[in-house]
Every structure is written in structure tokens, then in C-alpha cells.
PDB file of C-alpha atoms in Angstrom:
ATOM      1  CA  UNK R  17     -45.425 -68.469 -33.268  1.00 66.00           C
ATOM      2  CA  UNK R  18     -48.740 -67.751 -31.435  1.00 76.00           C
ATOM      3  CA  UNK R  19     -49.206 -71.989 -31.223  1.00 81.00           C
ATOM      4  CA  UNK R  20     -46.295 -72.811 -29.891  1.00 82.00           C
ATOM      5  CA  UNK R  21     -46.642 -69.984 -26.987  1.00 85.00           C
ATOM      6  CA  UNK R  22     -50.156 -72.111 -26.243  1.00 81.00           C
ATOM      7  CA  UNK R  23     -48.541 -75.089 -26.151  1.00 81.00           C
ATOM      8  CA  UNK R  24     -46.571 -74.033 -23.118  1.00 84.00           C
ATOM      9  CA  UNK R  25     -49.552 -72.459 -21.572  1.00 83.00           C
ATOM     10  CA  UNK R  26     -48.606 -68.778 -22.443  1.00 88.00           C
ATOM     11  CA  UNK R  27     -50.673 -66.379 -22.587  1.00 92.00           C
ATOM     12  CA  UNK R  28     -50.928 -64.290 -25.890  1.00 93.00           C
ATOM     13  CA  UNK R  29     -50.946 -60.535 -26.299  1.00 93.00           C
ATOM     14  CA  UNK R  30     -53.663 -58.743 -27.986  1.00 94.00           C
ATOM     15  CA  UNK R  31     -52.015 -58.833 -31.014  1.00 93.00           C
ATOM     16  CA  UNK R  32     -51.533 -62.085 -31.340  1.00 94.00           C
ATOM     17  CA  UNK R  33     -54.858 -62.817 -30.306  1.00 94.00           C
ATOM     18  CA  UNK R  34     -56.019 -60.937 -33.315  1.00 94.00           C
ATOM     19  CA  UNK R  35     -53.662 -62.345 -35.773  1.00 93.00           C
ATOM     20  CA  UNK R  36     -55.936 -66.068 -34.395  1.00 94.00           C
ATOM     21  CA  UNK R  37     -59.063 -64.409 -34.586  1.00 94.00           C
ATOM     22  CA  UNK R  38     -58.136 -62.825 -38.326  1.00 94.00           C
ATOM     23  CA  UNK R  39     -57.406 -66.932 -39.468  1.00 94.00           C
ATOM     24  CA  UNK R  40     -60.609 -68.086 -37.960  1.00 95.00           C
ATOM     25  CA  UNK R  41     -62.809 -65.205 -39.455  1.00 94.00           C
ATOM     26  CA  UNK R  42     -61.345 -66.040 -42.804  1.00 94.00           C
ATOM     27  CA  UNK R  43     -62.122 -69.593 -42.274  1.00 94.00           C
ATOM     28  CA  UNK R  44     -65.580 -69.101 -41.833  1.00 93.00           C
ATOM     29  CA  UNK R  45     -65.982 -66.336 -44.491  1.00 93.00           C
ATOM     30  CA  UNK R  46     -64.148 -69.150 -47.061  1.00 92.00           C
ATOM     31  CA  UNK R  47     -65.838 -72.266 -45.634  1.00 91.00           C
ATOM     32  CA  UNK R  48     -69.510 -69.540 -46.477  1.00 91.00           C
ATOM     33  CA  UNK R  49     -68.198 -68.981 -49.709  1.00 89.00           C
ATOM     34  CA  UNK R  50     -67.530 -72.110 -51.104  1.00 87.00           C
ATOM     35  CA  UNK R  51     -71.123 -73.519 -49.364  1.00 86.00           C
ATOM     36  CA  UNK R  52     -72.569 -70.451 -51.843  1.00 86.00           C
ATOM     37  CA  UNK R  53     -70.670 -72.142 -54.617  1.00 84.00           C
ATOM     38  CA  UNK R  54     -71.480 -75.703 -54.212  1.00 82.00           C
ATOM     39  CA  UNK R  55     -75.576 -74.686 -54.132  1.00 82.00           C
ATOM     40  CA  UNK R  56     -75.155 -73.620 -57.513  1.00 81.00           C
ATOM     41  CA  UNK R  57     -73.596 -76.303 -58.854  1.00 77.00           C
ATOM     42  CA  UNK R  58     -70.253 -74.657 -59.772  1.00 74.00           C
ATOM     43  CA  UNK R  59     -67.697 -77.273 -60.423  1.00 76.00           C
ATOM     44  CA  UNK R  60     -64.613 -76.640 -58.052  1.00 73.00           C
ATOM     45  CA  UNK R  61     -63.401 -80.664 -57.216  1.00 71.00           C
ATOM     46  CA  UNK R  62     -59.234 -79.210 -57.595  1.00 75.00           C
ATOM     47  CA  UNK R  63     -59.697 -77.758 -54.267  1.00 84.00           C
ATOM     48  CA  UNK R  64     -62.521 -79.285 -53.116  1.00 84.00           C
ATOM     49  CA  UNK R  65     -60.364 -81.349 -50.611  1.00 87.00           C
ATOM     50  CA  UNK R  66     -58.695 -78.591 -49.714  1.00 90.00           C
ATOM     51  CA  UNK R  67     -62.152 -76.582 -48.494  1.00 89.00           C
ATOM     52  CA  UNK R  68     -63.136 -79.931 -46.652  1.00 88.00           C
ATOM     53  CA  UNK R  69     -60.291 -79.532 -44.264  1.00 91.00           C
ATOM     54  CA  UNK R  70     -61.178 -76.176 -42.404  1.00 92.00           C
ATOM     55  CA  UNK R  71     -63.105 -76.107 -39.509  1.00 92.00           C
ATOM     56  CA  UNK R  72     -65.360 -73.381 -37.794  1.00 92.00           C
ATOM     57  CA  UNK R  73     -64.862 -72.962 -34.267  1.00 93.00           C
ATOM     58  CA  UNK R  74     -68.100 -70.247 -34.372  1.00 93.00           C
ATOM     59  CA  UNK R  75     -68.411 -69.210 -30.280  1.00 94.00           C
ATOM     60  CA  UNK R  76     -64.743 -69.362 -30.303  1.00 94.00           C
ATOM     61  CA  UNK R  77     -64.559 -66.505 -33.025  1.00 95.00           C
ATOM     62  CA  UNK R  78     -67.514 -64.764 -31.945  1.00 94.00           C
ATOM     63  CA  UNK R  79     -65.771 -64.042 -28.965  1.00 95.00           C
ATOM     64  CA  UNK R  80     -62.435 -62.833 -30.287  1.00 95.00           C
ATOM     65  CA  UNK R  81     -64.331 -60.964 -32.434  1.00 93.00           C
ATOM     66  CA  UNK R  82     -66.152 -58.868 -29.795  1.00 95.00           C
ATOM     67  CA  UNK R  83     -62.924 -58.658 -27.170  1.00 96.00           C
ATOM     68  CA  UNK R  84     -59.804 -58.124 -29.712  1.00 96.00           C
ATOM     69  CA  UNK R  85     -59.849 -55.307 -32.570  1.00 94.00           C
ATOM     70  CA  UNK R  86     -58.237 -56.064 -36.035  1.00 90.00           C
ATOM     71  CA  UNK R  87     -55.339 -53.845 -34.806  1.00 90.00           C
ATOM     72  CA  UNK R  88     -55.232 -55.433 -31.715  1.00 92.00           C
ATOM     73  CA  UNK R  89     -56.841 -53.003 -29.212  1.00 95.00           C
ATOM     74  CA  UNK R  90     -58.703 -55.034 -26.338  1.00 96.00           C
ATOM     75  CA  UNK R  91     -62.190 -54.122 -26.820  1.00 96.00           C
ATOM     76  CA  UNK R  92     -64.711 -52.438 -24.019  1.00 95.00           C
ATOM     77  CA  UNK R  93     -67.115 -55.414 -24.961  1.00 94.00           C
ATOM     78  CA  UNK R  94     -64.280 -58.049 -23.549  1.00 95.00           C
ATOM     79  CA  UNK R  95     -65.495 -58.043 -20.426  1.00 95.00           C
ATOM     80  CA  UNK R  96     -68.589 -55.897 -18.253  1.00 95.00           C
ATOM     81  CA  UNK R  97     -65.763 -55.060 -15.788  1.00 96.00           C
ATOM     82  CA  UNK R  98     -63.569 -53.505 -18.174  1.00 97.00           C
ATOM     83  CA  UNK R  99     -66.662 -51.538 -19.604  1.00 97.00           C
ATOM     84  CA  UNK R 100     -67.403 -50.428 -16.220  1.00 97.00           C
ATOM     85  CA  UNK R 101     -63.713 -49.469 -15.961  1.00 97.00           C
ATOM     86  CA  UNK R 102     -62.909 -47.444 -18.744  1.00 97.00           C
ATOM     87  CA  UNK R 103     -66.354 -45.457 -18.600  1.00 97.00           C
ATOM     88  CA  UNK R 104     -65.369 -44.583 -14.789  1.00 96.00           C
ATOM     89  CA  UNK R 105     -61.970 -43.369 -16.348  1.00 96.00           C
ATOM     90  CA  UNK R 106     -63.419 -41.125 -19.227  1.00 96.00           C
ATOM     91  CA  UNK R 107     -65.352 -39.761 -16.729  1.00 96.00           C
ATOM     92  CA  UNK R 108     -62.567 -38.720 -14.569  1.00 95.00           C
ATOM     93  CA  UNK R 109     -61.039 -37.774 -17.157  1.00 94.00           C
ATOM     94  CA  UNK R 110     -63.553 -35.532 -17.944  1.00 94.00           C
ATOM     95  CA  UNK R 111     -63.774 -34.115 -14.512  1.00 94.00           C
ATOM     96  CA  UNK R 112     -60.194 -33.434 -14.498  1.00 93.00           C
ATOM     97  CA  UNK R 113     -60.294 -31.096 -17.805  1.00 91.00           C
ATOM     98  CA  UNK R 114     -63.202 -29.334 -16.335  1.00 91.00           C
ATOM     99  CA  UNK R 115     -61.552 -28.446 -13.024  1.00 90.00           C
ATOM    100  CA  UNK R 116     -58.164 -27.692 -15.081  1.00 90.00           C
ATOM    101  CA  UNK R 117     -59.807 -25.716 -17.083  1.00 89.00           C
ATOM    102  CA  UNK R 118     -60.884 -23.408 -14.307  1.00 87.00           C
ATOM    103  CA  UNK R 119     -56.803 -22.596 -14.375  1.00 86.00           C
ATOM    104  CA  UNK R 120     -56.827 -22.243 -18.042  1.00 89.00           C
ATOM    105  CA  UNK R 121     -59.969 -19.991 -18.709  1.00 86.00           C
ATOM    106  CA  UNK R 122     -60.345 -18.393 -15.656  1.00 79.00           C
ATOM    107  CA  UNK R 123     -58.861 -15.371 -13.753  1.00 86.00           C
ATOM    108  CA  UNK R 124     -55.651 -17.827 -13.075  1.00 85.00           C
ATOM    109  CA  UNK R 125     -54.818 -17.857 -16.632  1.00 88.00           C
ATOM    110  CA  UNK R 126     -52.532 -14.930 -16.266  1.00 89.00           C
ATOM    111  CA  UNK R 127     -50.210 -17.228 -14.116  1.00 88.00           C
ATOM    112  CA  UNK R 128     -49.820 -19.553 -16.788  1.00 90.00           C
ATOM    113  CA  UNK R 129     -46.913 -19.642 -19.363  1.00 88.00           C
ATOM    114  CA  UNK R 130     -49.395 -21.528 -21.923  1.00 89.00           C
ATOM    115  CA  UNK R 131     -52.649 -21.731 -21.354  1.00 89.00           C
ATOM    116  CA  UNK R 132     -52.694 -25.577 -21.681  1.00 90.00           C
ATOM    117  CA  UNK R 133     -53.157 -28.986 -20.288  1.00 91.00           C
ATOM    118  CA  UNK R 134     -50.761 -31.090 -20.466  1.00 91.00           C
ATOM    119  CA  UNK R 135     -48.910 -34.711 -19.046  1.00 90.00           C
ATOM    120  CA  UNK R 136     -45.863 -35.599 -16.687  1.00 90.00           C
ATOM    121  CA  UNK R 137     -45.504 -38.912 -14.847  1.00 88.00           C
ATOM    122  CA  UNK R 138     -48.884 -39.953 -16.204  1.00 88.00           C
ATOM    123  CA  UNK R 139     -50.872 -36.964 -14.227  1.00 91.00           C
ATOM    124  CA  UNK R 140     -52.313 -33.987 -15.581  1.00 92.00           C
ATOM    125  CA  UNK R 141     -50.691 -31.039 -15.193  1.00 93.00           C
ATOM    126  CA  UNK R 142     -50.577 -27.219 -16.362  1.00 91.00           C
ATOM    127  CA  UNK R 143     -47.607 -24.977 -17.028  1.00 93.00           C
ATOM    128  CA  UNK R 144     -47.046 -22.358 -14.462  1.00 93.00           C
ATOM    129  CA  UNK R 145     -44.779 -19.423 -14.408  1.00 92.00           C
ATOM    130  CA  UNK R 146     -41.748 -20.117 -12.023  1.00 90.00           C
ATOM    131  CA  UNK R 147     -42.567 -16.941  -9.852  1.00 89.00           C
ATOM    132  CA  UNK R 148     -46.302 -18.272  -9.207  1.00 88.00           C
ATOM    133  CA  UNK R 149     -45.274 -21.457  -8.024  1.00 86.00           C
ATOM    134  CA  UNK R 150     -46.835 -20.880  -4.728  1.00 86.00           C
ATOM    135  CA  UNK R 151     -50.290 -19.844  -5.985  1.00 85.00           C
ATOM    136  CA  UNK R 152     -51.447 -23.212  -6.727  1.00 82.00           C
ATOM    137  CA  UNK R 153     -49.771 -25.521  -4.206  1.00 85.00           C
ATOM    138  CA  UNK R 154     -49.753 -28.706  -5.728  1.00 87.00           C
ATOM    139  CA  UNK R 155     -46.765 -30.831  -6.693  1.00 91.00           C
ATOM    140  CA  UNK R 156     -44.350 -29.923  -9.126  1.00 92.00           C
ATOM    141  CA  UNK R 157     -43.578 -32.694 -11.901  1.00 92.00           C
ATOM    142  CA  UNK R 158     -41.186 -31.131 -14.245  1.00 92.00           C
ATOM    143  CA  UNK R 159     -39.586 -27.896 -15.247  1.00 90.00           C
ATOM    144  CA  UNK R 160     -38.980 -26.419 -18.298  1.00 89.00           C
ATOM    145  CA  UNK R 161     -35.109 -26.314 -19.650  1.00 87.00           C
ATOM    146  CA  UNK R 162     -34.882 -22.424 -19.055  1.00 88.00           C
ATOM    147  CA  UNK R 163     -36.624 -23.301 -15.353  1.00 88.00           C
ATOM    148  CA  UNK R 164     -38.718 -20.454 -15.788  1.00 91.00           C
ATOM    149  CA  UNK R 165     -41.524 -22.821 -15.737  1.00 92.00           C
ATOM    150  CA  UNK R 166     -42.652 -25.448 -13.842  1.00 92.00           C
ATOM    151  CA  UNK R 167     -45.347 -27.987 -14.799  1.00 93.00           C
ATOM    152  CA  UNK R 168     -47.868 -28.434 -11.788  1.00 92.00           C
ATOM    153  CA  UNK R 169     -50.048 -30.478 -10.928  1.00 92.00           C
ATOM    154  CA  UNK R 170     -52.512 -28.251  -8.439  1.00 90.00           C
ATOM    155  CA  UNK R 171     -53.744 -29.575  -5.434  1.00 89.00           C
ATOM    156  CA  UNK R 172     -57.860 -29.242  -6.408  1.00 88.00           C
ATOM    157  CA  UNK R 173     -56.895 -31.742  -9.068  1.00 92.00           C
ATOM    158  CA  UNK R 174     -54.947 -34.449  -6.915  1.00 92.00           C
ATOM    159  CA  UNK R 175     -57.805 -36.799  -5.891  1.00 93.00           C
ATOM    160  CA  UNK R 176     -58.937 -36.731  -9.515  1.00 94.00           C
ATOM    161  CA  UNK R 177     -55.602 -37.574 -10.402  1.00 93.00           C
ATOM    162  CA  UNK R 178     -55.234 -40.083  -7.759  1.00 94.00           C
ATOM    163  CA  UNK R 179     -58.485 -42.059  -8.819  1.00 94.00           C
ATOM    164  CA  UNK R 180     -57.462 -41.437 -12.267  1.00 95.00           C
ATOM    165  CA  UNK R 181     -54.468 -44.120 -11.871  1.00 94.00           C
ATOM    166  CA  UNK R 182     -55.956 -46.111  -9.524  1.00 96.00           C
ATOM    167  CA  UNK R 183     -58.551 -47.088 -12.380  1.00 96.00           C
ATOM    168  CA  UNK R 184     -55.903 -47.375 -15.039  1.00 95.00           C
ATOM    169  CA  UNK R 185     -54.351 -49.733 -12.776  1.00 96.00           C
ATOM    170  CA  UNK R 186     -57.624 -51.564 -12.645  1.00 97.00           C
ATOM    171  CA  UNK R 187     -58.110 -51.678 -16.806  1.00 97.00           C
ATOM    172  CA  UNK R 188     -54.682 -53.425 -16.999  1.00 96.00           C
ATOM    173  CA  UNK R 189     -55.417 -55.788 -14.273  1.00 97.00           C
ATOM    174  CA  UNK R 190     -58.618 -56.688 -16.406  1.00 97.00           C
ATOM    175  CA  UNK R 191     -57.129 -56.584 -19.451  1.00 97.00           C
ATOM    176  CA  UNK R 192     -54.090 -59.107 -18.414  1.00 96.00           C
ATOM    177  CA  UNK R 193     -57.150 -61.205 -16.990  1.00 97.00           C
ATOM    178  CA  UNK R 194     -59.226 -61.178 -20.449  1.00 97.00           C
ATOM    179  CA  UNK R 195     -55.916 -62.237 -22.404  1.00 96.00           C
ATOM    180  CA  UNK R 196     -55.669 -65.199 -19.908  1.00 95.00           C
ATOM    181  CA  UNK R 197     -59.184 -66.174 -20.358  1.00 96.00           C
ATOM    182  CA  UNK R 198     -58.770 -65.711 -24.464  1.00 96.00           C
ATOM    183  CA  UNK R 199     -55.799 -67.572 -24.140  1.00 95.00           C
ATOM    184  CA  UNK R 200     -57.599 -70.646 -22.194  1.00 94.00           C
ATOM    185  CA  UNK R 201     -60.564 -70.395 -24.760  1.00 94.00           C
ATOM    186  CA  UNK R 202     -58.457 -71.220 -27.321  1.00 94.00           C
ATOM    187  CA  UNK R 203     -55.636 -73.661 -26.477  1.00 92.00           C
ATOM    188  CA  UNK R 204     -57.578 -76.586 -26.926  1.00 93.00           C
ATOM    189  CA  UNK R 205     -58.241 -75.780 -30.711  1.00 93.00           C
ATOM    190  CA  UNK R 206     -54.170 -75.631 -31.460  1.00 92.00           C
ATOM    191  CA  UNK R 207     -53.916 -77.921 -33.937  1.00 92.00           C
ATOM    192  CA  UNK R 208     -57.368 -76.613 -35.931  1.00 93.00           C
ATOM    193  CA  UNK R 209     -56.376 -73.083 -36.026  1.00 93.00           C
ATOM    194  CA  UNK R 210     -52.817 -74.301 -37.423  1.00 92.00           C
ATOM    195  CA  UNK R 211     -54.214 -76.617 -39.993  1.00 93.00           C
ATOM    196  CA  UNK R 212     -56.845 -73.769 -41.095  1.00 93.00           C
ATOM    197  CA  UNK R 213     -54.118 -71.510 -41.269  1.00 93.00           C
ATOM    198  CA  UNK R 214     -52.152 -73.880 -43.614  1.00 94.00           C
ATOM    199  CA  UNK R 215     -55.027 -74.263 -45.475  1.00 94.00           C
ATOM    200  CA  UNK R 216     -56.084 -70.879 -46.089  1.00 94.00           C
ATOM    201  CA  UNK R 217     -52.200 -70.336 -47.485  1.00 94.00           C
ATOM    202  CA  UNK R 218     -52.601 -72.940 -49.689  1.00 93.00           C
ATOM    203  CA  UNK R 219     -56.172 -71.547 -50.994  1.00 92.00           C
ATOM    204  CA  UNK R 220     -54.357 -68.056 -51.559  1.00 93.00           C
ATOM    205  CA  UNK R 221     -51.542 -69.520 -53.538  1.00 93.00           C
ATOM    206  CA  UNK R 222     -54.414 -71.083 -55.602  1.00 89.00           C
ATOM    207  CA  UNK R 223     -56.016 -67.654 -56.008  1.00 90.00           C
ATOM    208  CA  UNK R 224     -52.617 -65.907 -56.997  1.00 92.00           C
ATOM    209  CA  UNK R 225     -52.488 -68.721 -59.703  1.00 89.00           C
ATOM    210  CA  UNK R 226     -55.388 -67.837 -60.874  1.00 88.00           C
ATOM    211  CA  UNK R 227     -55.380 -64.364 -60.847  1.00 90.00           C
ATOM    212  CA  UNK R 228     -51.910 -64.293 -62.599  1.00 87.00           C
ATOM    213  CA  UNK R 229     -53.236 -66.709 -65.733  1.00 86.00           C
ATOM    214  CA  UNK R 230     -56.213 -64.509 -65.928  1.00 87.00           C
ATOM    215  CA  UNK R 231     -53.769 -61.826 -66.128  1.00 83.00           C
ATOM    216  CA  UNK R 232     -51.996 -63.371 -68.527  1.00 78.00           C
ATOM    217  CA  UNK R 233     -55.010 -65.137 -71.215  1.00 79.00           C
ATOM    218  CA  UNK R 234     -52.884 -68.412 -69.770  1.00 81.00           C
ATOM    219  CA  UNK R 235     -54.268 -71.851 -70.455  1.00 80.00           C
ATOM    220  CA  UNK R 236     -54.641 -75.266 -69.181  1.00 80.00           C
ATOM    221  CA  UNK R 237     -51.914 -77.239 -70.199  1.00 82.00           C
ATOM    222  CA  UNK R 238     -52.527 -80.589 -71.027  1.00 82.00           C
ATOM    223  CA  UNK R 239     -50.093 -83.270 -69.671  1.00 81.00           C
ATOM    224  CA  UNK R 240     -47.795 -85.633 -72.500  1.00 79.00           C
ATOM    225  CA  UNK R 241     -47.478 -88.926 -71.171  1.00 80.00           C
ATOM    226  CA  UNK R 242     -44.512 -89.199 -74.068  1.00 78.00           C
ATOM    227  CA  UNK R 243     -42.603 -85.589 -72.749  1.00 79.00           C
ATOM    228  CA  UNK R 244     -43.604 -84.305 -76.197  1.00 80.00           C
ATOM    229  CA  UNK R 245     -43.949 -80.508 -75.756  1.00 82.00           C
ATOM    230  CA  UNK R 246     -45.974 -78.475 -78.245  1.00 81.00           C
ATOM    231  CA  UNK R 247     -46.342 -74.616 -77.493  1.00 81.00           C
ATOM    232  CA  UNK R 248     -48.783 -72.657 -79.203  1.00 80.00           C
ATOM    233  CA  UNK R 249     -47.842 -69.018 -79.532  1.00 81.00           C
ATOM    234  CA  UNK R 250     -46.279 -69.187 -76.529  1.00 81.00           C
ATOM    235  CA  UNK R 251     -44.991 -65.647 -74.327  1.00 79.00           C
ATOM    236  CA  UNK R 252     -42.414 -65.898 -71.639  1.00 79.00           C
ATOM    237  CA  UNK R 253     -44.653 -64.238 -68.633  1.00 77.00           C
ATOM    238  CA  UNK R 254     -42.523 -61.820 -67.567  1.00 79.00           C
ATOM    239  CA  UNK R 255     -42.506 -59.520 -70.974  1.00 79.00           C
ATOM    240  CA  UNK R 256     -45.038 -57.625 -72.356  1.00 78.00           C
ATOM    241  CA  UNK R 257     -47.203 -59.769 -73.467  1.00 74.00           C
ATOM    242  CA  UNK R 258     -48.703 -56.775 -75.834  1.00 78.00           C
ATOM    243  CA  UNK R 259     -44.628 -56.269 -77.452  1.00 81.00           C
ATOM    244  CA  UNK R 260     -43.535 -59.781 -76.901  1.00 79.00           C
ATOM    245  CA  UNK R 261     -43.088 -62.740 -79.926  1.00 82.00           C
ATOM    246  CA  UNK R 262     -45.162 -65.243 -79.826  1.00 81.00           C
ATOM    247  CA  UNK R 263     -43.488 -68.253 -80.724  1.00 81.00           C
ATOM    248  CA  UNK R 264     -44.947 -72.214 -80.973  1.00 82.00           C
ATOM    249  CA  UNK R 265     -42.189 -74.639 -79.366  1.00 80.00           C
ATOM    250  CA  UNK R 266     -42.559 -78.324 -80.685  1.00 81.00           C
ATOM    251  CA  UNK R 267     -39.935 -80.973 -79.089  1.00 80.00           C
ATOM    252  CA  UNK R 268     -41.037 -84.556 -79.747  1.00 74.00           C
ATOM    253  CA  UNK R 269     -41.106 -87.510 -82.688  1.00 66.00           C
ATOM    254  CA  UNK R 270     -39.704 -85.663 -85.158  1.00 65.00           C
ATOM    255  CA  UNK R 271     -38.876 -82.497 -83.484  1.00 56.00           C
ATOM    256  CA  UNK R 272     -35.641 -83.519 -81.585  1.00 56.00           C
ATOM    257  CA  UNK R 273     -34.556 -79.622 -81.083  1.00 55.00           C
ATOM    258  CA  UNK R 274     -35.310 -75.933 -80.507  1.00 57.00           C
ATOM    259  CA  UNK R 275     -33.299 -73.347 -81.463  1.00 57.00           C
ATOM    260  CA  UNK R 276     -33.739 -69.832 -79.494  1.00 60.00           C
ATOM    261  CA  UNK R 277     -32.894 -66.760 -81.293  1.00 58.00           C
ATOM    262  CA  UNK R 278     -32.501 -63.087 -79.781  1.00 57.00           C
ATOM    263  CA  UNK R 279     -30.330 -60.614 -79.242  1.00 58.00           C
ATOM    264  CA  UNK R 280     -26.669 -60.933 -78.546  1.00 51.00           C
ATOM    265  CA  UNK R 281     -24.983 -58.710 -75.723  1.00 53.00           C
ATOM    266  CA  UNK R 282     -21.409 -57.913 -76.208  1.00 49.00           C
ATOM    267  CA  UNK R 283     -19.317 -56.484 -73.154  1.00 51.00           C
ATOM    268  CA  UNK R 284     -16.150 -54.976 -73.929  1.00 49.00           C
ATOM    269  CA  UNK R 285     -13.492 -55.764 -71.282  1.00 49.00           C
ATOM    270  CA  UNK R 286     -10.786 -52.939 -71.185  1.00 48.00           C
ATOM    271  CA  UNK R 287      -7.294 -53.859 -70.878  1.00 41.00           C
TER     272      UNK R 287
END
């Protein structure tokens, strides 16, 4: 889904961003691993031709790496702007609790139905008793159900609040302009990226494989070129392999026939 958005010049989300940068991560961390395994001689040609068809795009996923998290998040390190951004909004931030809590510690407390902070309409605001409306000035946001309070944003904390959203409004700005940038960066690897990702499914269904006839003390069969079957102490794979019969299953030259034995299920149909 992410490739075809490139292909009409989109530009991708975060998340899909990450999902890209998760498939070329694991392409380099597979293409490392079987490098390891080829320098010490470890036979692997089955899926040898499968390995040779990833490529590593390595300043490409360096740099998703740094700007997009696993879950998605857009990183401080995407840009120095953004840095700059969000450190001049946890600063505000920080100014704003300070000067709020002046209401909430202080003398002005007793005004207060809660002794809180809180949020309406994206400002910061504290919960004042209806009656004391007046003693903070301010604008009012919201208002409890009973209207016996009203949630307040006092006029001391205005400005703060006022540069607060005028640098939130700068992070998105900067973080729509990173996405395009990400976005550009990697459209002209499309058909890479979806061929590694192909790949790397392929290498995992491999793995399952594996992992289920290691499982399951499977072995290697070996091919008839005459359709002869011979099954030594054979298990179906879905039973118990500790309570189930084992059972060799010859068909071939002589053997022209198998019978299969087991219990018989009888289902009494009422009239």
C-alpha cells in the first residue's frame, strides 16, 4: 500500500514511513547475517538465491532510522528545526505549570474547586468556583455540568498559552515538511524496497519451515522419480506426536494399496 501511494507522488504518514524503514532494517540485519554465515563456510545454496536478491539502501535507512520511531512517532532528530521546536514548547510548557501553579499552591487555591491543571480547546486551564469567576479575569473555556464551575484560563497565563500554540503550529508545519522530504528520499527506491519486502516473506516462510520440522524431528524427504512412496514411522503433524501411531506407508511395485484403520464415528439421526 505504502508503494503505490509513492508512485503517485504521495506523501506517506509516519507510520507508514516506519513500516519502510522496519523492511529495510531487516534487510540489512539478514543481508549481515547471512555474510556471517558464508565466512564460515556454512552450506546454505537452497536460499542462497534468495539472499542475493536484497539490496541495502544504507543512508536511506540511516535516515529513517533517526527521523521515524518503530511506532511511528516523528523523531526530534528528523530535523534541527523541529528540535529547536519542540524544546521551545517543553519549555513553555514548563513556564505555564509554574505560573499555574501559583493558582494551585498559593493563597488562590481556596478559589479553586480542584486544585488542578487541566485542558479545554488545547489551552491550559484551572477549575474555578462559579462565584470567583471574576477574580482571575481570563477567558472562560468550559463549565462544569452542575455550572458551579467554570474552567479558566487566567489572564497571567494567556501569552504563554498563546506562544504555546503558535509553536505547536510550527512542529506540525515541520513535521508535514519532514514526511515530504522522507517521502522524496525514498520514491526512487520503489521497486527495491518491494522486491526486499517479497523477499524477506519468502525467507520467513523458509524459517517457519524450519522451525516447524525441528519441532517436529521431520526429515528430508527424498524425491521417487517412479511415485513410489515409502513412509517410515510416519505421524500425521497435527497429533501428538508423543500419543500418536507411528505407522510406515509403502505404495509402489508390489505395494499397489494402503489401507487406513481408526476409529469409526457413528451419529444417530432422530426421527
Amino acid at each position: 500500500m505504502q508503494l503505490k501511494r509513492l508512485k503517485i507522488d504521495a506523501t506517506l504518514s509516519a507510520t507508514e514511513l516506519a513500516s519502510i524503514g522496519r523492511v529495510l532494517r531487516a534487510s540489512g540485519s539478514v543481508k549481515l547475517f547471512f555474510d556471517k554465515i558464508r565466512q564460515q563456510d556454512v552450506p546454505i545454496q537452497t536460499i542462497t538465491k534468495y539472499v542475493a536478491e536484497i539490496v541495502t539502501i544504507p543512508t536511506v535507512t540511516k535516515r529513517l532510522v533517526i527521523s521515524i520511531e518503530n511506532d511511528g512517532h516523528i523523531a526530534d532528530e528528523a530535523s534541527s528545526k523541529l528540535h529547536g521546536i519542540r524544546q521551545k514548547i517543553s519549555q513553555t510548557e514548563t513556564q505555564i505549570r509554574q505560573k499555574m501553579e501559583e493558582y494551585t499552591r498559593g493563597k488562590n487555591a481556596k478559589y479553586l474547586s480542584d486544585a488542578i491543571i487541566t485542558m479545554r480547546n488545547d489551552r491550559y486551564v484551572i477549575p474555578v468556583q462559579a462565584n470567583y469567576r471574576s477574580h482571575f479575569g481570563g477567558v472562560v473555556h468550559d463549565q462544569s455540568q452542575t455550572g458551579q464551575t467554570l474552567f479558566i484560563e487566567p489572564q497571567a497565563v494567556m501569552e504563554f498559552n498563546n506562544r504555546l500554540r503558535q509553536a505547536q503550529i510550527e512542529e506540525r508545519q515541520e513535521e508535514i515538511h519532514v514526511l515530504e522530504e522522507l517521502s522524496i528520499l525514498i520514491a526512487p527506491y520503489q521497486e527495491e524496497i518491494g522486491r526486499n519486502e517479497v523477499v524477506l516473506g519468502k525467507l520467513d516462510f523458509i524459517n517457519a519451515k524450519a522451525q516447524f520440522a525441528h519441532a517436529n524431528r521431520a526429515t528430508l524427504p527424498i524425491l521417487s522419480a517412479e511415485n513410489h512412496v515409502d513412509l517410515r514411522q510416519a505421524r500425521h503433524p497435527l497429533l501428538d506426536m508423543d500419543r500418536a501411531v507411528a505407522n510406515d506407508i509403502v505404495i509402489g511395485d508390489e505395494y499397489q494399496a494402503i489401507v487406513i484403520t481408526g476409529p469409526i464415528r457413528v451419529e444417530k439421526q432422530l426421527l
